[in-house]
PDB file of N, CA, C and O in Angstrom:
ATOM      1  N   UNK G   1     107.849 101.855  81.744  1.00 95.00           N
ATOM      2  CA  UNK G   1     107.251 103.213  81.710  1.00 95.00           C
ATOM      3  C   UNK G   1     106.478 103.741  82.241  1.00 95.00           C
ATOM      4  O   UNK G   1     105.944 103.592  83.364  1.00 95.00           O
ATOM      5  N   UNK G   2     106.290 105.002  82.172  1.00 95.00           N
ATOM      6  CA  UNK G   2     104.919 106.135  82.713  1.00 95.00           C
ATOM      7  C   UNK G   2     103.890 105.775  82.154  1.00 95.00           C
ATOM      8  O   UNK G   2     103.716 105.927  81.054  1.00 95.00           O
ATOM      9  N   UNK G   3     102.923 105.578  83.149  1.00 97.00           N
ATOM     10  CA  UNK G   3     101.507 105.091  82.694  1.00 97.00           C
ATOM     11  C   UNK G   3     100.786 106.608  83.569  1.00 97.00           C
ATOM     12  O   UNK G   3     100.656 107.100  84.761  1.00 97.00           O
ATOM     13  N   UNK G   4     100.272 107.787  82.988  1.00 97.00           N
ATOM     14  CA  UNK G   4      99.313 108.391  83.985  1.00 97.00           C
ATOM     15  C   UNK G   4      97.798 108.061  83.907  1.00 97.00           C
ATOM     16  O   UNK G   4      97.152 107.396  83.727  1.00 97.00           O
ATOM     17  N   UNK G   5      97.443 107.928  85.250  1.00 97.00           N
ATOM     18  CA  UNK G   5      96.268 107.904  85.749  1.00 97.00           C
ATOM     19  C   UNK G   5      95.066 108.971  86.283  1.00 97.00           C
ATOM     20  O   UNK G   5      95.888 109.729  87.071  1.00 97.00           O
ATOM     21  N   UNK G   6      93.710 108.801  85.463  1.00 97.00           N
ATOM     22  CA  UNK G   6      92.995 110.076  85.886  1.00 97.00           C
ATOM     23  C   UNK G   6      91.912 109.456  86.657  1.00 97.00           C
ATOM     24  O   UNK G   6      91.153 108.026  86.420  1.00 97.00           O
ATOM     25  N   UNK G   7      91.859 109.972  87.622  1.00 96.00           N
ATOM     26  CA  UNK G   7      90.203 109.408  88.298  1.00 96.00           C
ATOM     27  C   UNK G   7      89.073 110.001  88.174  1.00 96.00           C
ATOM     28  O   UNK G   7      89.634 112.149  88.106  1.00 96.00           O
ATOM     29  N   UNK G   8      87.617 109.493  87.968  1.00 94.00           N
ATOM     30  CA  UNK G   8      86.431 110.758  87.609  1.00 94.00           C
ATOM     31  C   UNK G   8      85.583 110.596  89.193  1.00 94.00           C
ATOM     32  O   UNK G   8      85.501 110.032  89.792  1.00 94.00           O
ATOM     33  N   UNK G   9      84.649 111.674  88.886  1.00 93.00           N
ATOM     34  CA  UNK G   9      83.767 112.254  89.965  1.00 93.00           C
ATOM     35  C   UNK G   9      84.320 111.546  91.202  1.00 93.00           C
ATOM     36  O   UNK G   9      84.990 111.925  91.646  1.00 93.00           O
ATOM     37  N   UNK G  10      83.411 110.932  91.983  1.00 92.00           N
ATOM     38  CA  UNK G  10      84.068 110.602  93.747  1.00 92.00           C
ATOM     39  C   UNK G  10      85.309 109.451  93.576  1.00 92.00           C
ATOM     40  O   UNK G  10      86.018 109.835  94.554  1.00 92.00           O
ATOM     41  N   UNK G  11      85.984 109.296  92.705  1.00 95.00           N
ATOM     42  CA  UNK G  11      87.482 108.435  92.874  1.00 95.00           C
ATOM     43  C   UNK G  11      88.646 109.365  93.225  1.00 95.00           C
ATOM     44  O   UNK G  11      88.863 109.763  93.755  1.00 95.00           O
ATOM     45  N   UNK G  12      88.323 110.235  92.439  1.00 95.00           N
ATOM     46  CA  UNK G  12      88.883 112.146  93.133  1.00 95.00           C
ATOM     47  C   UNK G  12      88.421 111.924  94.423  1.00 95.00           C
ATOM     48  O   UNK G  12      90.041 112.365  95.310  1.00 95.00           O
ATOM     49  N   UNK G  13      87.747 112.223  94.932  1.00 94.00           N
ATOM     50  CA  UNK G  13      87.573 112.323  96.834  1.00 94.00           C
ATOM     51  C   UNK G  13      88.247 111.159  97.825  1.00 94.00           C
ATOM     52  O   UNK G  13      88.826 111.289  98.294  1.00 94.00           O
ATOM     53  N   UNK G  14      88.430 110.631  96.781  1.00 93.00           N
ATOM     54  CA  UNK G  14      88.525 109.004  97.563  1.00 93.00           C
ATOM     55  C   UNK G  14      90.019 108.318  97.876  1.00 93.00           C
ATOM     56  O   UNK G  14      90.900 108.261  98.327  1.00 93.00           O
ATOM     57  N   UNK G  15      90.738 109.024  96.319  1.00 95.00           N
ATOM     58  CA  UNK G  15      92.402 109.009  95.960  1.00 95.00           C
ATOM     59  C   UNK G  15      92.663 110.514  96.552  1.00 95.00           C
ATOM     60  O   UNK G  15      93.934 110.614  96.776  1.00 95.00           O
ATOM     61  N   UNK G  16      91.870 112.161  96.382  1.00 96.00           N
ATOM     62  CA  UNK G  16      92.369 112.913  96.901  1.00 96.00           C
ATOM     63  C   UNK G  16      92.858 113.330  95.843  1.00 96.00           C
ATOM     64  O   UNK G  16      93.852 115.058  95.995  1.00 96.00           O
ATOM     65  N   UNK G  17      92.945 112.642  94.642  1.00 97.00           N
ATOM     66  CA  UNK G  17      94.472 113.914  93.466  1.00 97.00           C
ATOM     67  C   UNK G  17      92.863 113.061  92.314  1.00 97.00           C
ATOM     68  O   UNK G  17      92.480 112.074  92.513  1.00 97.00           O
ATOM     69  N   UNK G  18      93.157 114.007  91.338  1.00 97.00           N
ATOM     70  CA  UNK G  18      92.832 114.174  90.589  1.00 97.00           C
ATOM     71  C   UNK G  18      93.838 113.050  89.251  1.00 97.00           C
ATOM     72  O   UNK G  18      92.296 112.289  88.195  1.00 97.00           O
ATOM     73  N   UNK G  19      94.576 113.109  89.210  1.00 97.00           N
ATOM     74  CA  UNK G  19      95.241 112.326  88.386  1.00 97.00           C
ATOM     75  C   UNK G  19      96.971 111.923  89.165  1.00 97.00           C
ATOM     76  O   UNK G  19      97.368 112.747  89.970  1.00 97.00           O
ATOM     77  N   UNK G  20      97.705 110.868  89.008  1.00 97.00           N
ATOM     78  CA  UNK G  20      98.822 110.524  88.877  1.00 97.00           C
ATOM     79  C   UNK G  20      99.840 109.632  88.374  1.00 97.00           C
ATOM     80  O   UNK G  20      99.072 109.136  87.583  1.00 97.00           O
ATOM     81  N   UNK G  21     100.562 109.636  88.375  1.00 96.00           N
ATOM     82  CA  UNK G  21     101.395 108.877  87.316  1.00 96.00           C
ATOM     83  C   UNK G  21     101.840 107.790  87.522  1.00 96.00           C
ATOM     84  O   UNK G  21     102.632 107.566  89.257  1.00 96.00           O
ATOM     85  N   UNK G  22     102.117 106.261  87.158  1.00 96.00           N
ATOM     86  CA  UNK G  22     102.715 105.031  87.881  1.00 96.00           C
ATOM     87  C   UNK G  22     103.633 104.341  87.083  1.00 96.00           C
ATOM     88  O   UNK G  22     103.712 104.419  85.523  1.00 96.00           O
ATOM     89  N   UNK G  23     104.662 104.363  87.423  1.00 96.00           N
ATOM     90  CA  UNK G  23     105.780 103.725  86.507  1.00 96.00           C
ATOM     91  C   UNK G  23     105.493 102.015  86.415  1.00 96.00           C
ATOM     92  O   UNK G  23     105.963 101.030  87.459  1.00 96.00           O
ATOM     93  N   UNK G  24     105.831 101.035  85.518  1.00 96.00           N
ATOM     94  CA  UNK G  24     105.949  99.778  85.536  1.00 96.00           C
ATOM     95  C   UNK G  24     107.044  99.648  84.386  1.00 96.00           C
ATOM     96  O   UNK G  24     107.056 100.314  83.707  1.00 96.00           O
ATOM     97  N   UNK G  25     106.785  98.078  84.508  1.00 96.00           N
ATOM     98  CA  UNK G  25     107.630  97.923  83.151  1.00 96.00           C
ATOM     99  C   UNK G  25     107.403  96.933  81.690  1.00 96.00           C
ATOM    100  O   UNK G  25     105.707  97.045  81.992  1.00 96.00           O
ATOM    101  N   UNK G  26     107.781  97.421  81.165  1.00 95.00           N
ATOM    102  CA  UNK G  26     107.862  96.974  79.752  1.00 95.00           C
ATOM    103  C   UNK G  26     106.387  95.276  80.216  1.00 95.00           C
ATOM    104  O   UNK G  26     106.470  94.666  80.458  1.00 95.00           O
ATOM    105  N   UNK G  27     105.364  95.574  79.400  1.00 93.00           N
ATOM    106  CA  UNK G  27     104.574  94.173  78.965  1.00 93.00           C
ATOM    107  C   UNK G  27     103.685  94.095  79.900  1.00 93.00           C
ATOM    108  O   UNK G  27     102.804  93.121  80.383  1.00 93.00           O
ATOM    109  N   UNK G  28     103.215  95.234  80.703  1.00 97.00           N
ATOM    110  CA  UNK G  28     102.377  95.300  81.765  1.00 97.00           C
ATOM    111  C   UNK G  28     101.247  95.352  81.913  1.00 97.00           C
ATOM    112  O   UNK G  28     101.121  95.844  80.455  1.00 97.00           O
ATOM    113  N   UNK G  29     100.491  95.060  82.362  1.00 97.00           N
ATOM    114  CA  UNK G  29      98.594  94.935  82.223  1.00 97.00           C
ATOM    115  C   UNK G  29      98.100  96.071  82.757  1.00 97.00           C
ATOM    116  O   UNK G  29      98.847  96.856  83.552  1.00 97.00           O
ATOM    117  N   UNK G  30      97.145  96.336  82.800  1.00 96.00           N
ATOM    118  CA  UNK G  30      95.988  97.386  83.044  1.00 96.00           C
ATOM    119  C   UNK G  30      95.873  96.106  84.772  1.00 96.00           C
ATOM    120  O   UNK G  30      95.837  97.023  85.143  1.00 96.00           O
ATOM    121  N   UNK G  31      95.569  95.185  84.273  1.00 96.00           N
ATOM    122  CA  UNK G  31      95.761  94.269  86.540  1.00 96.00           C
ATOM    123  C   UNK G  31      96.627  94.741  86.818  1.00 96.00           C
ATOM    124  O   UNK G  31      96.656  95.201  88.015  1.00 96.00           O
ATOM    125  N   UNK G  32      98.413  94.728  86.148  1.00 97.00           N
ATOM    126  CA  UNK G  32      99.742  95.266  87.227  1.00 97.00           C
ATOM    127  C   UNK G  32      99.241  96.427  87.927  1.00 97.00           C
ATOM    128  O   UNK G  32      99.743  96.916  88.684  1.00 97.00           O
ATOM    129  N   UNK G  33      98.186  97.437  86.693  1.00 97.00           N
ATOM    130  CA  UNK G  33      98.879  98.932  87.679  1.00 97.00           C
ATOM    131  C   UNK G  33      97.936  98.914  88.169  1.00 97.00           C
ATOM    132  O   UNK G  33      97.921  99.621  88.860  1.00 97.00           O
ATOM    133  N   UNK G  34      96.574  98.642  88.189  1.00 96.00           N
ATOM    134  CA  UNK G  34      95.419  98.527  89.232  1.00 96.00           C
ATOM    135  C   UNK G  34      95.788  98.098  90.634  1.00 96.00           C
ATOM    136  O   UNK G  34      95.702  98.922  91.549  1.00 96.00           O
ATOM    137  N   UNK G  35      96.550  97.115  90.713  1.00 96.00           N
ATOM    138  CA  UNK G  35      97.525  96.622  91.839  1.00 96.00           C
ATOM    139  C   UNK G  35      97.896  97.666  92.233  1.00 96.00           C
ATOM    140  O   UNK G  35      97.911  97.656  93.777  1.00 96.00           O
ATOM    141  N   UNK G  36      98.664  98.337  90.976  1.00 96.00           N
ATOM    142  CA  UNK G  36      99.708  99.343  91.969  1.00 96.00           C
ATOM    143  C   UNK G  36      98.877 100.643  92.569  1.00 96.00           C
ATOM    144  O   UNK G  36      99.394 101.133  93.181  1.00 96.00           O
ATOM    145  N   UNK G  37      97.785 100.784  92.437  1.00 97.00           N
ATOM    146  CA  UNK G  37      96.773 102.083  92.021  1.00 97.00           C
ATOM    147  C   UNK G  37      96.648 101.710  93.724  1.00 97.00           C
ATOM    148  O   UNK G  37      95.839 102.306  94.379  1.00 97.00           O
ATOM    149  N   UNK G  38      96.074 100.257  93.532  1.00 96.00           N
ATOM    150  CA  UNK G  38      95.249 100.205  94.904  1.00 96.00           C
ATOM    151  C   UNK G  38      95.735  99.916  96.315  1.00 96.00           C
ATOM    152  O   UNK G  38      95.555 100.613  97.064  1.00 96.00           O
ATOM    153  N   UNK G  39      97.428  99.612  95.924  1.00 96.00           N
ATOM    154  CA  UNK G  39      98.290  99.964  96.921  1.00 96.00           C
ATOM    155  C   UNK G  39      98.370 101.483  97.735  1.00 96.00           C
ATOM    156  O   UNK G  39      98.339 101.793  98.387  1.00 96.00           O
ATOM    157  N   UNK G  40      98.658 102.024  96.389  1.00 96.00           N
ATOM    158  CA  UNK G  40      98.870 103.537  96.478  1.00 96.00           C
ATOM    159  C   UNK G  40      97.957 104.734  96.986  1.00 96.00           C
ATOM    160  O   UNK G  40      97.410 105.334  98.173  1.00 96.00           O
ATOM    161  N   UNK G  41      96.765 104.006  96.716  1.00 96.00           N
ATOM    162  CA  UNK G  41      94.849 104.675  97.216  1.00 96.00           C
ATOM    163  C   UNK G  41      94.018 103.406  97.879  1.00 96.00           C
ATOM    164  O   UNK G  41      93.563 102.223  97.022  1.00 96.00           O
ATOM    165  N   UNK G  42      94.773 103.462  99.050  1.00 95.00           N
ATOM    166  CA  UNK G  42      93.644 101.895  99.636  1.00 95.00           C
ATOM    167  C   UNK G  42      92.596 102.515  99.990  1.00 95.00           C
ATOM    168  O   UNK G  42      91.010 101.518  99.464  1.00 95.00           O
ATOM    169  N   UNK G  43      91.800 103.875  99.858  1.00 94.00           N
ATOM    170  CA  UNK G  43      90.221 103.752  99.845  1.00 94.00           C
ATOM    171  C   UNK G  43      89.276 103.942  97.760  1.00 94.00           C
ATOM    172  O   UNK G  43      88.396 102.981  98.318  1.00 94.00           O
ATOM    173  N   UNK G  44      90.390 103.415  97.429  1.00 94.00           N
ATOM    174  CA  UNK G  44      89.676 103.311  96.351  1.00 94.00           C
ATOM    175  C   UNK G  44      89.759 102.000  95.731  1.00 94.00           C
ATOM    176  O   UNK G  44      88.971 101.279  95.380  1.00 94.00           O
ATOM    177  N   UNK G  45      90.748 101.037  96.830  1.00 94.00           N
ATOM    178  CA  UNK G  45      90.542  99.464  96.426  1.00 94.00           C
ATOM    179  C   UNK G  45      89.866  98.345  95.986  1.00 94.00           C
ATOM    180  O   UNK G  45      89.648  97.879  95.737  1.00 94.00           O
ATOM    181  N   UNK G  46      88.511  99.263  97.790  1.00 91.00           N
ATOM    182  CA  UNK G  46      87.406  97.962  97.328  1.00 91.00           C
ATOM    183  C   UNK G  46      86.311  98.178  96.101  1.00 91.00           C
ATOM    184  O   UNK G  46      85.794  97.801  95.912  1.00 91.00           O
ATOM    185  N   UNK G  47      87.148  99.756  95.269  1.00 90.00           N
ATOM    186  CA  UNK G  47      85.998 100.062  93.867  1.00 90.00           C
ATOM    187  C   UNK G  47      86.599  99.118  92.275  1.00 90.00           C
ATOM    188  O   UNK G  47      85.947  99.310  91.235  1.00 90.00           O
ATOM    189  N   UNK G  48      87.749  99.079  93.260  1.00 88.00           N
ATOM    190  CA  UNK G  48      88.587  98.471  92.048  1.00 88.00           C
ATOM    191  C   UNK G  48      87.714  97.494  91.342  1.00 88.00           C
ATOM    192  O   UNK G  48      87.728  97.904  90.087  1.00 88.00           O
ATOM    193  N   UNK G  49      87.014  96.667  91.764  1.00 89.00           N
ATOM    194  CA  UNK G  49      86.135  95.405  91.050  1.00 89.00           C
ATOM    195  C   UNK G  49      85.289  96.515  90.098  1.00 89.00           C
ATOM    196  O   UNK G  49      84.488  95.687  89.001  1.00 89.00           O
ATOM    197  N   UNK G  50      84.613  97.103  90.198  1.00 89.00           N
ATOM    198  CA  UNK G  50      83.659  97.522  89.479  1.00 89.00           C
ATOM    199  C   UNK G  50      84.122  99.082  88.652  1.00 89.00           C
ATOM    200  O   UNK G  50      82.891  99.558  88.472  1.00 89.00           O
ATOM    201  N   UNK G  51      84.989  99.583  88.944  1.00 92.00           N
ATOM    202  CA  UNK G  51      85.595 100.316  88.114  1.00 92.00           C
ATOM    203  C   UNK G  51      85.273 100.441  86.485  1.00 92.00           C
ATOM    204  O   UNK G  51      85.272  98.776  86.065  1.00 92.00           O
ATOM    205  N   UNK G  52      84.831 101.265  86.123  1.00 94.00           N
ATOM    206  CA  UNK G  52      85.150 101.212  84.710  1.00 94.00           C
ATOM    207  C   UNK G  52      86.620 101.716  83.913  1.00 94.00           C
ATOM    208  O   UNK G  52      87.003 103.049  85.031  1.00 94.00           O
ATOM    209  N   UNK G  53      87.363 101.177  83.478  1.00 96.00           N
ATOM    210  CA  UNK G  53      88.328 101.408  83.005  1.00 96.00           C
ATOM    211  C   UNK G  53      88.392 101.440  81.588  1.00 96.00           C
ATOM    212  O   UNK G  53      88.508 100.651  80.430  1.00 96.00           O
ATOM    213  N   UNK G  54      89.525 102.605  80.888  1.00 96.00           N
ATOM    214  CA  UNK G  54      89.354 103.223  79.564  1.00 96.00           C
ATOM    215  C   UNK G  54      91.210 103.856  79.419  1.00 96.00           C
ATOM    216  O   UNK G  54      91.510 104.167  80.754  1.00 96.00           O
ATOM    217  N   UNK G  55      91.178 103.110  78.705  1.00 97.00           N
ATOM    218  CA  UNK G  55      93.159 103.627  77.899  1.00 97.00           C
ATOM    219  C   UNK G  55      92.397 104.647  76.707  1.00 97.00           C
ATOM    220  O   UNK G  55      91.849 104.058  75.653  1.00 97.00           O
ATOM    221  N   UNK G  56      92.965 105.924  76.811  1.00 95.00           N
ATOM    222  CA  UNK G  56      92.418 106.768  76.165  1.00 95.00           C
ATOM    223  C   UNK G  56      91.401 107.032  75.591  1.00 95.00           C
ATOM    224  O   UNK G  56      90.706 107.433  76.924  1.00 95.00           O
ATOM    225  N   UNK G  57      90.742 106.458  74.264  1.00 93.00           N
ATOM    226  CA  UNK G  57      88.626 107.079  74.717  1.00 93.00           C
ATOM    227  C   UNK G  57      88.180 105.368  74.517  1.00 93.00           C
ATOM    228  O   UNK G  57      87.243 105.456  74.545  1.00 93.00           O
ATOM    229  N   UNK G  58      88.733 104.186  74.707  1.00 95.00           N
ATOM    230  CA  UNK G  58      88.067 103.179  74.694  1.00 95.00           C
ATOM    231  C   UNK G  58      88.034 102.524  76.166  1.00 95.00           C
ATOM    232  O   UNK G  58      89.532 102.131  76.423  1.00 95.00           O
ATOM    233  N   UNK G  59      87.454 101.480  76.026  1.00 94.00           N
ATOM    234  CA  UNK G  59      86.792 100.911  76.850  1.00 94.00           C
ATOM    235  C   UNK G  59      87.952 100.032  77.113  1.00 94.00           C
ATOM    236  O   UNK G  59      87.735  99.349  75.687  1.00 94.00           O
ATOM    237  N   UNK G  60      88.713  99.029  77.829  1.00 94.00           N
ATOM    238  CA  UNK G  60      89.587  97.979  77.785  1.00 94.00           C
ATOM    239  C   UNK G  60      88.953  96.902  78.826  1.00 94.00           C
ATOM    240  O   UNK G  60      88.794  97.367  80.320  1.00 94.00           O
ATOM    241  N   UNK G  61      89.388  95.842  78.977  1.00 94.00           N
ATOM    242  CA  UNK G  61      89.789  94.926  79.778  1.00 94.00           C
ATOM    243  C   UNK G  61      90.758  94.804  80.711  1.00 94.00           C
ATOM    244  O   UNK G  61      92.101  95.355  80.396  1.00 94.00           O
ATOM    245  N   UNK G  62      91.046  93.859  81.524  1.00 94.00           N
ATOM    246  CA  UNK G  62      92.161  94.594  82.635  1.00 94.00           C
ATOM    247  C   UNK G  62      93.143  93.580  81.824  1.00 94.00           C
ATOM    248  O   UNK G  62      94.513  93.446  82.781  1.00 94.00           O
ATOM    249  N   UNK G  63      93.202  92.543  81.206  1.00 96.00           N
ATOM    250  CA  UNK G  63      94.371  91.854  80.015  1.00 96.00           C
ATOM    251  C   UNK G  63      95.216  92.855  79.141  1.00 96.00           C
ATOM    252  O   UNK G  63      95.619  92.338  78.593  1.00 96.00           O
ATOM    253  N   UNK G  64      94.396  93.972  79.230  1.00 97.00           N
ATOM    254  CA  UNK G  64      94.872  94.557  77.746  1.00 97.00           C
ATOM    255  C   UNK G  64      96.437  95.292  78.510  1.00 97.00           C
ATOM    256  O   UNK G  64      96.897  95.583  79.560  1.00 97.00           O
ATOM    257  N   UNK G  65      97.427  94.871  77.151  1.00 97.00           N
ATOM    258  CA  UNK G  65      98.610  95.584  77.056  1.00 97.00           C
ATOM    259  C   UNK G  65      99.160  97.013  77.179  1.00 97.00           C
ATOM    260  O   UNK G  65      98.690  96.970  76.059  1.00 97.00           O
ATOM    261  N   UNK G  66      99.656  97.675  78.762  1.00 97.00           N
ATOM    262  CA  UNK G  66      99.613  98.595  78.000  1.00 97.00           C
ATOM    263  C   UNK G  66     101.226  99.282  77.582  1.00 97.00           C
ATOM    264  O   UNK G  66     101.988  98.419  76.959  1.00 97.00           O
ATOM    265  N   UNK G  67     100.779 100.052  76.906  1.00 95.00           N
ATOM    266  CA  UNK G  67     102.139 100.836  75.978  1.00 95.00           C
ATOM    267  C   UNK G  67     102.541 102.171  76.964  1.00 95.00           C
ATOM    268  O   UNK G  67     101.924 102.738  77.485  1.00 95.00           O
ATOM    269  N   UNK G  68     104.107 102.317  76.710  1.00 92.00           N
ATOM    270  CA  UNK G  68     104.385 103.945  77.431  1.00 92.00           C
ATOM    271  C   UNK G  68     103.182 104.934  77.146  1.00 92.00           C
ATOM    272  O   UNK G  68     102.979 105.034  75.457  1.00 92.00           O
ATOM    273  N   UNK G  69     102.810 105.647  77.977  1.00 89.00           N
ATOM    274  CA  UNK G  69     102.872 107.055  77.897  1.00 89.00           C
ATOM    275  C   UNK G  69     100.975 106.967  77.040  1.00 89.00           C
ATOM    276  O   UNK G  69     100.373 107.828  77.109  1.00 89.00           O
ATOM    277  N   UNK G  70     100.550 105.699  77.447  1.00 94.00           N
ATOM    278  CA  UNK G  70      99.643 105.522  78.078  1.00 94.00           C
ATOM    279  C   UNK G  70      98.283 106.717  79.018  1.00 94.00           C
ATOM    280  O   UNK G  70      99.154 106.751  80.177  1.00 94.00           O
ATOM    281  N   UNK G  71      97.272 106.921  78.509  1.00 96.00           N
ATOM    282  CA  UNK G  71      96.450 107.266  79.940  1.00 96.00           C
ATOM    283  C   UNK G  71      95.239 106.747  79.921  1.00 96.00           C
ATOM    284  O   UNK G  71      94.798 106.207  79.135  1.00 96.00           O
ATOM    285  N   UNK G  72      95.214 105.907  81.147  1.00 97.00           N
ATOM    286  CA  UNK G  72      94.575 105.419  81.776  1.00 97.00           C
ATOM    287  C   UNK G  72      92.802 106.443  82.768  1.00 97.00           C
ATOM    288  O   UNK G  72      93.592 107.219  83.788  1.00 97.00           O
ATOM    289  N   UNK G  73      92.219 106.176  82.471  1.00 97.00           N
ATOM    290  CA  UNK G  73      91.106 107.059  82.973  1.00 97.00           C
ATOM    291  C   UNK G  73      90.275 106.110  83.795  1.00 97.00           C
ATOM    292  O   UNK G  73      89.635 104.800  83.704  1.00 97.00           O
ATOM    293  N   UNK G  74      89.916 106.032  85.228  1.00 96.00           N
ATOM    294  CA  UNK G  74      89.484 105.204  85.605  1.00 96.00           C
ATOM    295  C   UNK G  74      87.677 106.369  86.319  1.00 96.00           C
ATOM    296  O   UNK G  74      88.248 107.140  86.699  1.00 96.00           O
ATOM    297  N   UNK G  75      86.854 105.421  86.279  1.00 93.00           N
ATOM    298  CA  UNK G  75      85.208 105.769  86.467  1.00 93.00           C
ATOM    299  C   UNK G  75      84.552 104.723  87.043  1.00 93.00           C
ATOM    300  O   UNK G  75      84.615 103.824  87.375  1.00 93.00           O
ATOM    301  N   UNK G  76      83.966 105.764  88.483  1.00 92.00           N
ATOM    302  CA  UNK G  76      83.280 105.136  89.313  1.00 92.00           C
ATOM    303  C   UNK G  76      81.902 104.158  88.328  1.00 92.00           C
ATOM    304  O   UNK G  76      81.605 104.713  87.177  1.00 92.00           O
ATOM    305  N   UNK G  77      80.954 103.386  88.440  1.00 85.00           N
ATOM    306  CA  UNK G  77      79.512 102.756  88.249  1.00 85.00           C
ATOM    307  C   UNK G  77      79.218 103.895  88.051  1.00 85.00           C
ATOM    308  O   UNK G  77      78.744 104.923  88.666  1.00 85.00           O
ATOM    309  N   UNK G  78      78.609 103.469  86.620  1.00 77.00           N
ATOM    310  CA  UNK G  78      76.986 103.828  86.653  1.00 77.00           C
ATOM    311  C   UNK G  78      76.274 103.940  87.707  1.00 77.00           C
ATOM    312  O   UNK G  78      75.698 102.543  87.728  1.00 77.00           O
ATOM    313  N   UNK G  79      75.366 105.475  88.355  1.00 65.00           N
ATOM    314  CA  UNK G  79      74.142 105.060  88.585  1.00 65.00           C
ATOM    315  C   UNK G  79      73.098 105.510  88.462  1.00 65.00           C
ATOM    316  O   UNK G  79      73.279 106.724  87.779  1.00 65.00           O
ATOM    317  N   UNK G  80      71.690 105.172  88.158  1.00 64.00           N
ATOM    318  CA  UNK G  80      71.038 106.131  87.757  1.00 64.00           C
ATOM    319  C   UNK G  80      69.944 106.283  88.992  1.00 64.00           C
ATOM    320  O   UNK G  80      70.252 105.398  90.625  1.00 64.00           O
ATOM    321  N   UNK G  81      69.064 107.055  88.926  1.00 65.00           N
ATOM    322  CA  UNK G  81      68.215 107.169  90.349  1.00 65.00           C
ATOM    323  C   UNK G  81      66.567 107.369  89.908  1.00 65.00           C
ATOM    324  O   UNK G  81      66.068 107.316  88.641  1.00 65.00           O
TER     325      UNK G  81
END
């Protein structure tokens, strides 16, 4: 199945792209997706444990079972000043 991944804020700078697509087997989870994204974008890999992850418009846990054509958004942790 094909999953679209969108990067926000400085994640776009770390990856060099605003979005990408990843091909995964059926029954893959967000954790499987993140593993592939980390390999493809090693500068982002160090941030994966602190990333906020949404599928569609809802935040999801890493064990979420992806569905074909899901759109995943990766956000950096919120910072204040």
